[in-house]
PDB file of C-alpha atoms in Angstrom:
ATOM      1  CA  MET A   7      -4.650   0.400 -10.878  1.00 86.00           C
ATOM      2  CA  LEU A   8      -7.937   0.591  -9.004  1.00 90.00           C
ATOM      3  CA  ASN A   9      -8.944   3.691 -10.968  1.00 94.00           C
ATOM      4  CA  ARG A  10      -8.551   1.755 -14.191  1.00 95.00           C
ATOM      5  CA  LEU A  11     -10.647  -1.077 -12.803  1.00 96.00           C
ATOM      6  CA  TRP A  12     -13.498   1.287 -11.894  1.00 94.00           C
ATOM      7  CA  LEU A  13     -13.225   2.988 -15.264  1.00 96.00           C
ATOM      8  CA  GLY A  14     -13.476  -0.428 -16.895  1.00 96.00           C
ATOM      9  CA  PHE A  15     -16.610  -1.242 -14.873  1.00 95.00           C
ATOM     10  CA  PHE A  16     -18.272   1.992 -15.966  1.00 93.00           C
ATOM     11  CA  LEU A  17     -17.286   1.555 -19.600  1.00 96.00           C
ATOM     12  CA  VAL A  18     -18.567  -2.030 -19.727  1.00 96.00           C
ATOM     13  CA  ALA A  19     -21.841  -0.946 -18.107  1.00 93.00           C
ATOM     14  CA  ALA A  20     -22.227   1.946 -20.564  1.00 93.00           C
ATOM     15  CA  LEU A  21     -21.480  -0.306 -23.537  1.00 95.00           C
ATOM     16  CA  ALA A  22     -23.954  -2.918 -22.278  1.00 94.00           C
ATOM     17  CA  ALA A  23     -26.623  -0.230 -21.889  1.00 93.00           C
ATOM     18  CA  LEU A  24     -25.952   1.067 -25.396  1.00 94.00           C
ATOM     19  CA  ALA A  25     -26.122  -2.472 -26.783  1.00 94.00           C
ATOM     20  CA  ARG A  26     -29.452  -3.105 -25.069  1.00 94.00           C
ATOM     21  CA  TRP A  27     -30.762   0.252 -26.319  1.00 93.00           C
ATOM     22  CA  SER A  28     -29.673  -0.536 -29.881  1.00 93.00           C
ATOM     23  CA  LEU A  29     -31.540  -3.857 -29.654  1.00 93.00           C
ATOM     24  CA  GLY A  30     -34.763  -1.999 -28.899  1.00 90.00           C
ATOM     25  CA  ASP A  31     -34.814  -1.879 -25.092  1.00 89.00           C
ATOM     26  CA  VAL A  32     -35.802   1.769 -24.673  1.00 87.00           C
ATOM     27  CA  ALA A  33     -36.338   1.414 -20.912  1.00 91.00           C
ATOM     28  CA  VAL A  34     -32.689   0.651 -20.201  1.00 92.00           C
ATOM     29  CA  PHE A  35     -31.782   4.258 -19.393  1.00 91.00           C
ATOM     30  CA  ALA A  36     -34.846   4.671 -17.162  1.00 92.00           C
ATOM     31  CA  GLY A  37     -33.695   1.554 -15.304  1.00 92.00           C
ATOM     32  CA  ILE A  38     -30.236   3.017 -14.897  1.00 91.00           C
ATOM     33  CA  VAL A  39     -31.621   6.248 -13.453  1.00 93.00           C
ATOM     34  CA  ASP A  40     -33.977   4.350 -11.122  1.00 95.00           C
ATOM     35  CA  SER A  41     -31.102   2.184  -9.907  1.00 93.00           C
ATOM     36  CA  LEU A  42     -28.921   5.245  -9.430  1.00 93.00           C
ATOM     37  CA  PHE A  43     -31.462   6.907  -7.140  1.00 96.00           C
ATOM     38  CA  ALA A  44     -32.183   3.650  -5.281  1.00 97.00           C
ATOM     39  CA  MET A  45     -28.475   3.178  -4.543  1.00 96.00           C
ATOM     40  CA  ALA A  46     -28.133   6.820  -3.465  1.00 96.00           C
ATOM     41  CA  LYS A  47     -31.007   6.301  -1.015  1.00 97.00           C
ATOM     42  CA  LEU A  48     -29.464   3.068   0.281  1.00 97.00           C
ATOM     43  CA  SER A  49     -26.093   4.800   0.702  1.00 96.00           C
ATOM     44  CA  VAL A  50     -27.637   7.527   2.845  1.00 96.00           C
ATOM     45  CA  GLU A  51     -29.498   4.960   4.969  1.00 95.00           C
ATOM     46  CA  VAL A  52     -26.332   2.948   5.575  1.00 93.00           C
ATOM     47  CA  MET A  53     -24.360   6.112   6.336  1.00 93.00           C
ATOM     48  CA  VAL A  54     -26.914   7.279   8.919  1.00 92.00           C
ATOM     49  CA  LEU A  55     -26.935   3.848  10.580  1.00 89.00           C
ATOM     50  CA  LEU A  56     -23.139   3.623  10.688  1.00 85.00           C
ATOM     51  CA  PHE A  57     -22.770   7.215  11.866  1.00 89.00           C
ATOM     52  CA  GLY A  58     -25.192   6.681  14.728  1.00 87.00           C
ATOM     53  CA  THR A  59     -23.644   3.386  15.784  1.00 82.00           C
ATOM     54  CA  LEU A  60     -20.115   4.709  15.551  1.00 81.00           C
ATOM     55  CA  THR A  61     -20.971   7.843  17.507  1.00 86.00           C
ATOM     56  CA  LEU A  62     -22.603   5.814  20.279  1.00 85.00           C
ATOM     57  CA  TRP A  63     -19.755   3.339  20.691  1.00 80.00           C
ATOM     58  CA  LEU A  64     -16.959   5.874  20.345  1.00 79.00           C
ATOM     59  CA  GLY A  65     -18.688   8.012  22.971  1.00 86.00           C
ATOM     60  CA  LEU A  66     -18.993   5.040  25.326  1.00 83.00           C
ATOM     61  CA  LEU A  67     -15.388   4.086  24.703  1.00 78.00           C
ATOM     62  CA  ARG A  68     -14.272   7.669  25.393  1.00 81.00           C
ATOM     63  CA  ILE A  69     -16.192   7.608  28.694  1.00 89.00           C
ATOM     64  CA  ALA A  70     -14.569   4.270  29.558  1.00 81.00           C
ATOM     65  CA  GLU A  71     -11.176   5.735  28.713  1.00 77.00           C
ATOM     66  CA  ARG A  72     -11.681   8.780  30.940  1.00 88.00           C
ATOM     67  CA  ALA A  73     -13.172   6.700  33.765  1.00 89.00           C
ATOM     68  CA  GLY A  74     -10.064   4.549  33.908  1.00 84.00           C
ATOM     69  CA  LEU A  75     -11.700   1.392  32.597  1.00 82.00           C
ATOM     70  CA  VAL A  76      -9.220   1.236  29.751  1.00 74.00           C
ATOM     71  CA  ASP A  77      -6.270   1.345  32.136  1.00 74.00           C
ATOM     72  CA  ALA A  78      -7.857  -1.388  34.268  1.00 82.00           C
ATOM     73  CA  LEU A  79      -8.413  -3.507  31.168  1.00 78.00           C
ATOM     74  CA  ALA A  80      -4.839  -2.817  30.061  1.00 74.00           C
ATOM     75  CA  ARG A  81      -3.546  -3.958  33.457  1.00 78.00           C
ATOM     76  CA  ALA A  82      -5.698  -7.098  33.316  1.00 83.00           C
ATOM     77  CA  LEU A  83      -4.532  -8.002  29.823  1.00 80.00           C
ATOM     78  CA  GLY A  84      -1.025  -6.644  30.405  1.00 77.00           C
ATOM     79  CA  PRO A  85       0.738 -10.019  30.627  1.00 83.00           C
ATOM     80  CA  LEU A  86      -0.764 -11.107  27.307  1.00 85.00           C
ATOM     81  CA  PHE A  87       0.183  -7.907  25.496  1.00 81.00           C
ATOM     82  CA  ARG A  88       3.658  -7.827  27.068  1.00 81.00           C
ATOM     83  CA  ARG A  89       4.339 -11.200  25.481  1.00 86.00           C
ATOM     84  CA  LEU A  90       2.807 -10.174  22.166  1.00 86.00           C
ATOM     85  CA  MET A  91       4.543  -6.775  22.043  1.00 85.00           C
ATOM     86  CA  PRO A  92       7.671  -6.785  24.221  1.00 86.00           C
ATOM     87  CA  GLU A  93       8.990  -3.578  22.581  1.00 87.00           C
ATOM     88  CA  VAL A  94       6.200  -1.429  24.063  1.00 85.00           C
ATOM     89  CA  PRO A  95       6.954  -0.207  27.616  1.00 85.00           C
ATOM     90  CA  ALA A  96       4.492  -1.235  30.329  1.00 77.00           C
ATOM     91  CA  GLY A  97       3.106   2.237  31.097  1.00 77.00           C
ATOM     92  CA  HIS A  98       2.935   3.524  27.532  1.00 83.00           C
ATOM     93  CA  PRO A  99      -0.455   4.960  26.423  1.00 82.00           C
ATOM     94  CA  ALA A 100      -0.374   2.770  23.319  1.00 85.00           C
ATOM     95  CA  ILE A 101      -0.963  -0.341  25.450  1.00 83.00           C
ATOM     96  CA  GLY A 102      -4.296   1.037  26.656  1.00 81.00           C
ATOM     97  CA  LEU A 103      -5.345   1.902  23.120  1.00 84.00           C
ATOM     98  CA  ILE A 104      -4.244  -1.487  21.799  1.00 86.00           C
ATOM     99  CA  THR A 105      -6.246  -3.155  24.556  1.00 83.00           C
ATOM    100  CA  LEU A 106      -9.252  -0.992  23.742  1.00 81.00           C
ATOM    101  CA  ASN A 107      -8.919  -1.862  20.067  1.00 85.00           C
ATOM    102  CA  PHE A 108      -8.676  -5.542  20.959  1.00 85.00           C
ATOM    103  CA  ALA A 109     -11.790  -5.297  23.150  1.00 80.00           C
ATOM    104  CA  ALA A 110     -13.739  -3.411  20.479  1.00 79.00           C
ATOM    105  CA  ASN A 111     -12.864  -6.046  17.900  1.00 84.00           C
ATOM    106  CA  MET A 112     -13.840  -8.834  20.298  1.00 80.00           C
ATOM    107  CA  LEU A 113     -17.223  -7.145  20.789  1.00 76.00           C
ATOM    108  CA  GLY A 114     -17.694  -7.027  17.020  1.00 77.00           C
ATOM    109  CA  LEU A 115     -17.408  -3.240  16.794  1.00 75.00           C
ATOM    110  CA  ASP A 116     -15.285  -3.297  13.656  1.00 75.00           C
ATOM    111  CA  ASN A 117     -16.085   0.241  12.546  1.00 75.00           C
ATOM    112  CA  ALA A 118     -15.552   1.664  16.022  1.00 74.00           C
ATOM    113  CA  ALA A 119     -12.259  -0.207  16.383  1.00 82.00           C
ATOM    114  CA  THR A 120     -10.700   1.434  13.331  1.00 85.00           C
ATOM    115  CA  PRO A 121     -10.236   4.967  14.778  1.00 84.00           C
ATOM    116  CA  ILE A 122      -8.953   3.472  18.019  1.00 84.00           C
ATOM    117  CA  GLY A 123      -6.462   1.386  16.074  1.00 89.00           C
ATOM    118  CA  LEU A 124      -5.309   4.483  14.213  1.00 90.00           C
ATOM    119  CA  ARG A 125      -4.792   6.308  17.520  1.00 90.00           C
ATOM    120  CA  ALA A 126      -2.842   3.313  18.823  1.00 89.00           C
ATOM    121  CA  MET A 127      -0.627   3.376  15.734  1.00 92.00           C
ATOM    122  CA  ARG A 128      -0.053   7.113  16.224  1.00 93.00           C
ATOM    123  CA  GLU A 129       1.033   6.441  19.820  1.00 89.00           C
ATOM    124  CA  LEU A 130       3.298   3.617  18.688  1.00 89.00           C
ATOM    125  CA  GLN A 131       5.040   6.045  16.328  1.00 91.00           C
ATOM    126  CA  THR A 132       6.293   7.957  19.392  1.00 88.00           C
ATOM    127  CA  LEU A 133       8.421   4.986  20.511  1.00 82.00           C
TER     128      LEU A 133
END
């Protein structure tokens, strides 16, 4: 379904460009190429920013995990998560990851929280 939607976007854009060209706008294709390169540049800039930010926070979260901060946070928030998820045993590694995911989301680290959430889901599959 989504593939058809994207195909429709591209076809409408191509038809609009052809219509503008047929009406005498010869610079329409130059504008398309300029926009294409501008968006490619913007994509690389956003990727570098996200990669750097994600690497920093995931590294800090890994250090916190190995230092035992995650377990301490899991113990502190244990009563809350036991009520929210009574099926998960108290000492299960998923509780620490869920707590870490919760903390990352509370800090606004949406992109860093996603891999942690995936790891938590993987741990929950072992139950």
